[in-house]
mmCIF file of C-alpha atoms in Angstrom:
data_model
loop_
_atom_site.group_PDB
_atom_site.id
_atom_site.type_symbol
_atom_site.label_atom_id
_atom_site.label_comp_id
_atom_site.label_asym_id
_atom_site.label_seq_id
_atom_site.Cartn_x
_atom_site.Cartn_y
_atom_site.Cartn_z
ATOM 1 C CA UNK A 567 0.000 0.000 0.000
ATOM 2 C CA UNK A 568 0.976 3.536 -0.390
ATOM 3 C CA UNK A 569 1.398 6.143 2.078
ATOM 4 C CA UNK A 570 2.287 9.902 1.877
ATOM 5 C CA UNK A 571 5.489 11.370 4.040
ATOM 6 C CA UNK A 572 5.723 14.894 5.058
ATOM 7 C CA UNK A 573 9.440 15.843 6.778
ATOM 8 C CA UNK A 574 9.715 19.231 8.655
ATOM 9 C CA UNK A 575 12.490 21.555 9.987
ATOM 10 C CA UNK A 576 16.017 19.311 10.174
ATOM 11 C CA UNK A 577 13.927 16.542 9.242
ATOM 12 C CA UNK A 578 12.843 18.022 5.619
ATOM 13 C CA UNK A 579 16.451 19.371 5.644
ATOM 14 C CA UNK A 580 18.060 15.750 6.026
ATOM 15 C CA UNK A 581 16.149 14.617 3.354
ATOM 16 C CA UNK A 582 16.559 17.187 0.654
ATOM 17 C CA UNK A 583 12.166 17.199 0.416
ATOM 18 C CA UNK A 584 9.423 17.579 2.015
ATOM 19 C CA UNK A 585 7.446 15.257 0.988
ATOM 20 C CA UNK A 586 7.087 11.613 -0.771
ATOM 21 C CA UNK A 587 5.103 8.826 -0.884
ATOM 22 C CA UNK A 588 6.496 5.100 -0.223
ATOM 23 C CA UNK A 589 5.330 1.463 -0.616
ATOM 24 C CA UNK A 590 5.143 -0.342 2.430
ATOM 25 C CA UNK A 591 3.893 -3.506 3.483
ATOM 26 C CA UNK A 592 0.222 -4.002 5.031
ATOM 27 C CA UNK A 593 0.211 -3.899 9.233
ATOM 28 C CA UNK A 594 3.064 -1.769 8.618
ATOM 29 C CA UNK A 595 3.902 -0.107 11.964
ATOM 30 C CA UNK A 596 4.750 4.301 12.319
ATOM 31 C CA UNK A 597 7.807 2.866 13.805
ATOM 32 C CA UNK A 598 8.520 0.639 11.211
ATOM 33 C CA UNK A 599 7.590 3.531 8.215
ATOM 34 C CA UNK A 600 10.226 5.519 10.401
ATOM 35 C CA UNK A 601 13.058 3.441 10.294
ATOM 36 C CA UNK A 602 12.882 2.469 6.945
ATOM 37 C CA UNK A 603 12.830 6.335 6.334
ATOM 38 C CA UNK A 604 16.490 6.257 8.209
ATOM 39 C CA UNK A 605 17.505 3.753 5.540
ATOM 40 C CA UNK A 606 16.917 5.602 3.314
ATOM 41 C CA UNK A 607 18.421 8.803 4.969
ATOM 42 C CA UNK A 608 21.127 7.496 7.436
ATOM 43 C CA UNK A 609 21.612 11.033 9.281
ATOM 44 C CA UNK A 610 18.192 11.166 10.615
ATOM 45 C CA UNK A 611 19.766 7.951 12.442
ATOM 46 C CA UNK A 612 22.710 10.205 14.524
ATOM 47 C CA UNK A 613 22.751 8.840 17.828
ATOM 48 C CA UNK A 614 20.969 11.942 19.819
ATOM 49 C CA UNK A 615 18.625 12.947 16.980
ATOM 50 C CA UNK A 616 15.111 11.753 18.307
ATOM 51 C CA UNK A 617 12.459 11.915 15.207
ATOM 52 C CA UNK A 618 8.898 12.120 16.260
ATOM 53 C CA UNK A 619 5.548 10.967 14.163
ATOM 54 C CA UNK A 620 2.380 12.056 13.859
ATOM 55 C CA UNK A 621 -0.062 9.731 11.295
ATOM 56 C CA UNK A 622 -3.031 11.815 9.809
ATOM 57 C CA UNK A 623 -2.434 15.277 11.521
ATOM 58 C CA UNK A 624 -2.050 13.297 15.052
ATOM 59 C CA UNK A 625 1.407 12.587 17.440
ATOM 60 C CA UNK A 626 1.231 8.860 17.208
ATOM 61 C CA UNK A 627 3.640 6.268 19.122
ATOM 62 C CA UNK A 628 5.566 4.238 16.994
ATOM 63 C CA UNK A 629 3.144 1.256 17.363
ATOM 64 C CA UNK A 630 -0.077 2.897 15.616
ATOM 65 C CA UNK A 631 -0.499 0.991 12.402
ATOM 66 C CA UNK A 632 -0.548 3.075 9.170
ATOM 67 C CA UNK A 633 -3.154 2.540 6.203
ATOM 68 C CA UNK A 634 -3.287 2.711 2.723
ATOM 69 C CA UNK A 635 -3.163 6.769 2.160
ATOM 70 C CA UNK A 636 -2.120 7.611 5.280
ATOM 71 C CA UNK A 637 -0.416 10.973 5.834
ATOM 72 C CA UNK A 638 2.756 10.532 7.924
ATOM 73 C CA UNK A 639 4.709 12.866 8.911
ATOM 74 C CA UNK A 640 8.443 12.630 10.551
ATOM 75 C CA UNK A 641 9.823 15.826 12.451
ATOM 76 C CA UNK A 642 12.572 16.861 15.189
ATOM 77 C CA UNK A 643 10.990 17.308 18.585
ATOM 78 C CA UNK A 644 8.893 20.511 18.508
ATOM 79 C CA UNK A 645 10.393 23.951 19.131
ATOM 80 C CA UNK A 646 7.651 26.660 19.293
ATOM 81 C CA UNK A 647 7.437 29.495 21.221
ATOM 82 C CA UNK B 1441 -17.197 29.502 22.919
ATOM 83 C CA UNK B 1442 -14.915 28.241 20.333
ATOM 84 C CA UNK B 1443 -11.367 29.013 20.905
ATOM 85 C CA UNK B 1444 -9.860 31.580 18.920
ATOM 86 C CA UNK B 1445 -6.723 29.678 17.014
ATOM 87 C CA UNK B 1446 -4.380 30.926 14.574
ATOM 88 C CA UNK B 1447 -1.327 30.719 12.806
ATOM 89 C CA UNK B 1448 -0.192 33.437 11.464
ATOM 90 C CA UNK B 1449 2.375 35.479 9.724
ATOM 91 C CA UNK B 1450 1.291 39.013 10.435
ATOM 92 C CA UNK B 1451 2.769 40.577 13.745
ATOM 93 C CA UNK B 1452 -0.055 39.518 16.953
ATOM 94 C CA UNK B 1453 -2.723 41.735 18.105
ATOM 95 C CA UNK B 1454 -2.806 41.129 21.515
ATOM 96 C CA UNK B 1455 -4.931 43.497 22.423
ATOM 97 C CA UNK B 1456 -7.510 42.530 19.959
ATOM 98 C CA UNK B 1457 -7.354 38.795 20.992
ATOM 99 C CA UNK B 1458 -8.267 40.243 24.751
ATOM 100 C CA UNK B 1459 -10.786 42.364 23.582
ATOM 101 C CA UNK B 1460 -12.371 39.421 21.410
ATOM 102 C CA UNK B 1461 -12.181 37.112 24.774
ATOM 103 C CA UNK B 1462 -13.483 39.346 27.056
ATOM 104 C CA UNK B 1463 -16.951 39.435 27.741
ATOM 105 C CA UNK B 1464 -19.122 40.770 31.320
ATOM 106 C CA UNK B 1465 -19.011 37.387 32.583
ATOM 107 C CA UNK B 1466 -15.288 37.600 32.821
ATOM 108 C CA UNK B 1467 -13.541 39.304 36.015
ATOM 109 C CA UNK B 1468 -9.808 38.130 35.362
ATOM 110 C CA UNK B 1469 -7.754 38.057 31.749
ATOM 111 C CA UNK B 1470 -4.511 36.024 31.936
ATOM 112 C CA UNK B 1471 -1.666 36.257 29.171
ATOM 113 C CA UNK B 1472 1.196 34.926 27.814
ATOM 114 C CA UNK B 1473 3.555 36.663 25.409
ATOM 115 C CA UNK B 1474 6.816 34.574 24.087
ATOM 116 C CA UNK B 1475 9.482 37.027 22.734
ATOM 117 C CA UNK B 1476 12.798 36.457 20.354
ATOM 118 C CA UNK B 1477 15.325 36.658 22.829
ATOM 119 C CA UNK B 1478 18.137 38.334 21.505
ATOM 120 C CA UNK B 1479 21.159 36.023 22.776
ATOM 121 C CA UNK B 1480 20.342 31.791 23.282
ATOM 122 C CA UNK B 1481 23.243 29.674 24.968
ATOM 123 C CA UNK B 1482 25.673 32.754 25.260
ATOM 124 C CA UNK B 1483 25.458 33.488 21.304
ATOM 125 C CA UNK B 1484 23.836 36.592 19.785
ATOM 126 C CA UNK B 1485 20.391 36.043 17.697
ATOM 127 C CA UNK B 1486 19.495 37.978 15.069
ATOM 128 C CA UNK B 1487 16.318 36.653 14.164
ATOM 129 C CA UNK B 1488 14.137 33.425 14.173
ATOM 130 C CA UNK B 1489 12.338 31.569 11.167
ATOM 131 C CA UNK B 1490 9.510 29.922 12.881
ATOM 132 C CA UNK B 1491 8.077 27.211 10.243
ATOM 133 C CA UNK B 1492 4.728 24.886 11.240
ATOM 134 C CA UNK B 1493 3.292 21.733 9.874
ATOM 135 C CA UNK B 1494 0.498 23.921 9.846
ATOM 136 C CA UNK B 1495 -2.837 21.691 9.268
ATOM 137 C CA UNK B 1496 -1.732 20.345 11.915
ATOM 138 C CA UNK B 1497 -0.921 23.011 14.097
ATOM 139 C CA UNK B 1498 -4.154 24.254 13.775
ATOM 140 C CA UNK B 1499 -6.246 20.940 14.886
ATOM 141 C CA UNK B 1500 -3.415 20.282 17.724
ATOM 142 C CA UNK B 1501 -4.030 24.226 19.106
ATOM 143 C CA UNK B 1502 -7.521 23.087 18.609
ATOM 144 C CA UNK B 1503 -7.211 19.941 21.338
ATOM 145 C CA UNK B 1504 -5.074 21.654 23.437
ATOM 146 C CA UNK B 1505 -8.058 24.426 23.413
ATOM 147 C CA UNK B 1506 -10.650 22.196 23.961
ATOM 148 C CA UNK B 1507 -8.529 19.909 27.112
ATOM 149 C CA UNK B 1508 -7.617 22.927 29.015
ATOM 150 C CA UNK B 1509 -11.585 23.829 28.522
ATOM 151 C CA UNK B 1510 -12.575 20.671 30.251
ATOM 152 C CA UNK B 1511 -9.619 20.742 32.403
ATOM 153 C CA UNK B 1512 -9.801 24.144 33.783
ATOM 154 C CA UNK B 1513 -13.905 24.954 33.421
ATOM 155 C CA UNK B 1514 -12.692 27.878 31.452
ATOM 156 C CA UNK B 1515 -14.301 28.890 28.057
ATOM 157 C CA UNK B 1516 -12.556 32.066 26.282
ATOM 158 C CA UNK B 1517 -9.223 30.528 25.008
ATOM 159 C CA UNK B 1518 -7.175 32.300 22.456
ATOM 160 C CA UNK B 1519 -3.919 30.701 21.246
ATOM 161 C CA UNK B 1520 -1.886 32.513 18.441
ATOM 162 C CA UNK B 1521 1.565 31.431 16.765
ATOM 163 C CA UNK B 1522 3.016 33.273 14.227
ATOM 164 C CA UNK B 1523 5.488 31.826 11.787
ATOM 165 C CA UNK B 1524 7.883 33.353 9.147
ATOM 166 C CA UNK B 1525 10.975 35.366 9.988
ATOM 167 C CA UNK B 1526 10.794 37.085 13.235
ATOM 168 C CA UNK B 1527 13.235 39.868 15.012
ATOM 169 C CA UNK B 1528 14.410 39.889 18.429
ATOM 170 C CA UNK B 1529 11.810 41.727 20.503
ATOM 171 C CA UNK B 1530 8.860 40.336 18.010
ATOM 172 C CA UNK B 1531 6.290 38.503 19.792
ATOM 173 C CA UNK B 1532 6.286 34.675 18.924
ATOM 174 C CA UNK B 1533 3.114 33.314 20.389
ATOM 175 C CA UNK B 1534 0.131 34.659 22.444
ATOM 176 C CA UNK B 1535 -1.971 33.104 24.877
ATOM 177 C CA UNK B 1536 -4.933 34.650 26.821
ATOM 178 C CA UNK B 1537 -7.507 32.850 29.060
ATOM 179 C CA UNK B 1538 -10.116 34.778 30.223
ATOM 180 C CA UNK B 1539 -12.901 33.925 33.131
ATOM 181 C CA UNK B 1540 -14.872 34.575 35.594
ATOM 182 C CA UNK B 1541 -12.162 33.961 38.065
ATOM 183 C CA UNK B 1542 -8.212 34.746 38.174
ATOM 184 C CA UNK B 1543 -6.743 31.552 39.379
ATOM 185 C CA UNK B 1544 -8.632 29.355 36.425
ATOM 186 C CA UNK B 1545 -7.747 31.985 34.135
ATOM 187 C CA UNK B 1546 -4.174 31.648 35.601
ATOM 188 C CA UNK B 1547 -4.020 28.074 35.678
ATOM 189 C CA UNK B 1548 -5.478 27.255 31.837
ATOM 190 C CA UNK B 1549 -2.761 30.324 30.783
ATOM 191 C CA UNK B 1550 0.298 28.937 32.269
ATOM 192 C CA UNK B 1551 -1.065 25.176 31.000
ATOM 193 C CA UNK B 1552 -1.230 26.456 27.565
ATOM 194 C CA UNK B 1553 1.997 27.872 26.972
ATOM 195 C CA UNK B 1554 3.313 24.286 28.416
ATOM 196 C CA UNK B 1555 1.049 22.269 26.344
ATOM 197 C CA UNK B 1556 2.131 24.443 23.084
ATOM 198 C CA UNK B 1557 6.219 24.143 23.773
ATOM 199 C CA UNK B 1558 5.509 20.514 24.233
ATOM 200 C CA UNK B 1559 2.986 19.513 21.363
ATOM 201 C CA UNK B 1560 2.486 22.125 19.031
ATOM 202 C CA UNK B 1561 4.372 20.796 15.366
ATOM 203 C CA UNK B 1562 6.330 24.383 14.837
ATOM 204 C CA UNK B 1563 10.166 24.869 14.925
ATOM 205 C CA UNK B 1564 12.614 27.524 14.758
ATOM 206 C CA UNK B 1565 15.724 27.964 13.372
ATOM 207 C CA UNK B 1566 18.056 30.930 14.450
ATOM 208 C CA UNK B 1567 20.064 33.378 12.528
ATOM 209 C CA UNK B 1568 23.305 34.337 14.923
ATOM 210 C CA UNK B 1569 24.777 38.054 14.813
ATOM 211 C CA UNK B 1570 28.268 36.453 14.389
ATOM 212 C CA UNK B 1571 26.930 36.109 11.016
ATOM 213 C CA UNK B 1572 27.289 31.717 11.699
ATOM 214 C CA UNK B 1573 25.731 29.072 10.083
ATOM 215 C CA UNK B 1574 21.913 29.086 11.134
ATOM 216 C CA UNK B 1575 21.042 26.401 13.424
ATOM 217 C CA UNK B 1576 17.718 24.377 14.145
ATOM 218 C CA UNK B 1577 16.874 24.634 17.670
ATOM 219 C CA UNK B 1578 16.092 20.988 19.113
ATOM 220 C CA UNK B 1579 12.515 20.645 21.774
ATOM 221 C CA UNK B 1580 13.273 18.121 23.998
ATOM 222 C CA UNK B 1581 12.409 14.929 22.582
ATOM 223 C CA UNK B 1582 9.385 13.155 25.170
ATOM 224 C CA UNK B 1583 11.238 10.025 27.422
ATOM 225 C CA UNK B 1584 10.318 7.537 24.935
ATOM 226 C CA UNK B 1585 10.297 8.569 21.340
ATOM 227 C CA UNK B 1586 9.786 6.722 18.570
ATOM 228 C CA UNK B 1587 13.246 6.088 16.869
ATOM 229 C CA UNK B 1588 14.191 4.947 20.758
ATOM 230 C CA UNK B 1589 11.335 2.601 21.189
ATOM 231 C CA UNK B 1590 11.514 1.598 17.495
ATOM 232 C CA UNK B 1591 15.646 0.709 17.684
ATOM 233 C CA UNK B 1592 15.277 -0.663 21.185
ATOM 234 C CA UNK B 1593 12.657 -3.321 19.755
ATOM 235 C CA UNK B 1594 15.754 -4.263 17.286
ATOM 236 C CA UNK B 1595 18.439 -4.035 19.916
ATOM 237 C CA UNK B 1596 20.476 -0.994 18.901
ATOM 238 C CA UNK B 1597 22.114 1.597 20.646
ATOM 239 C CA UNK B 1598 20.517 4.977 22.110
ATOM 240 C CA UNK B 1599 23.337 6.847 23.699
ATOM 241 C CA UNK B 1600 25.340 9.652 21.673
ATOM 242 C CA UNK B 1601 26.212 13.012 20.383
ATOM 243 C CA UNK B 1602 23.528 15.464 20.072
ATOM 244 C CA UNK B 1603 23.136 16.794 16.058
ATOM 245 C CA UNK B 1604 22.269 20.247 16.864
ATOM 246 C CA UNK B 1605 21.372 22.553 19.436
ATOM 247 C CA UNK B 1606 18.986 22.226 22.616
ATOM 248 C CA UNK B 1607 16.154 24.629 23.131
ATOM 249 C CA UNK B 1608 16.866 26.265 26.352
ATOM 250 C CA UNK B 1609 13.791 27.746 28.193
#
């Protein structure tokens, strides 16, 4: 299934976009969407650097499952303010 | 009443947003006003770029809105960001409670302007005086985040450098 990725801040940075979609498996975890995002772009891995997800406009944990069209979106901890 | 939420470029009224709040039944207004700071960890800032994932920075002012609402038995809630390039002195975000009573109006004010640092999806990034490379200023990531929990499930590492700057209340 197919799922949309927004990066933001360092995140969007990282990744040169700040947005694309990517294939993933069904049951497919946030978590799981997130690391194979730090495959893809091994600096968002640097011990330290602490990613958070939100799934459809929501924080989500890592273990919320993500559906076909879902909107995730990877960013650094927030920093408003 | 709804809560007044907004995310905006143009510099904050504040005295509008108290003046929309503000009704007879209220006999206390509380406020919060963030301003740039013009030095952060000993270095001179210039200005700050505040950018928002901003659909959802509207719905998540919305919750926090509504919570403090139930939380605090308060009703007239206004919670205003702005985003863009900001100078030192500028104010960043606005918060005013008002109700019937001071310490609710106190309480849901100084809640707000915890619950926004904590879950609101904006971030800045700061342009030094010394004319440096501008840096992204890091929240403090909550105890268990996901790349943690995620990596701990596979057995990796945690401990480590930091990549960039903390934010420093």
């Amino acid at each position: 299934m197919r799922i949309r990725l927004l990066y933001f801040a360092l995140v969007a940075e990282i990744a040169g976009c700040q947005h694309e979609e990517m294939e993933v498996g069904d049951a497919t975890s946030a978590g799981e969407v997130l690391l194979k995002v730090v495959d893809r772009y091994p600096r968002l891995g640097t011990p330290g650097f602490q990613p958070l997800l939100a799934v459809n406009r929501e924080h989500a944990s890592p273990e919320r499952e993500v559906r076909e069209g879902d909107e995730v979106a990877i960013f650094p901890p927030v920093a408003g303010g | 009443m709804k809560p007044i939420c907004s995310l905006q470029a143009a510099p904050i009224d504040t005295a509008g947003l108290i003046r929309r709040l503000v009704t007879p039944a209220d006999g206390a207004v509380a406020s919060f006003f963030g301003v740039v700071r013009r030095e952060h960890l000993g270095r001179g800032v210039h200005h700050l770029e505040y950018h928002a994932y901003r659909e959802m920075a509207l719905l998540e002012m919305k919750r926090i809105a509504r919570r403090l609402q139930r939380e605090f038995k308060v009703e007239r809630i206004g919670l205003v960001h702005r985003t863009g390039s900001l100078n030192v002195g500028e104010i960043s975000v606005a918060v005013a409670v008002a109700a019937p009573h001071r310490k609710a109006a106190l309480q849901a004010c100084a809640a707000a302007i915890e619950a926004i640092k904590h879950h609101l999806p904006v971030w800045k990034r700061e342009f030094f005086t010394d004319g440096g490379a501008p840096r992204w200023v890091l929240g403090s990531a909550e105890p268990q985040t996901p790349l943690a929990a995620a990596k701990k499930h596979e057995g990796g590492a945690e401990d480590g450098a930091e990549i960039s700057g903390k934010e420093r209340d």
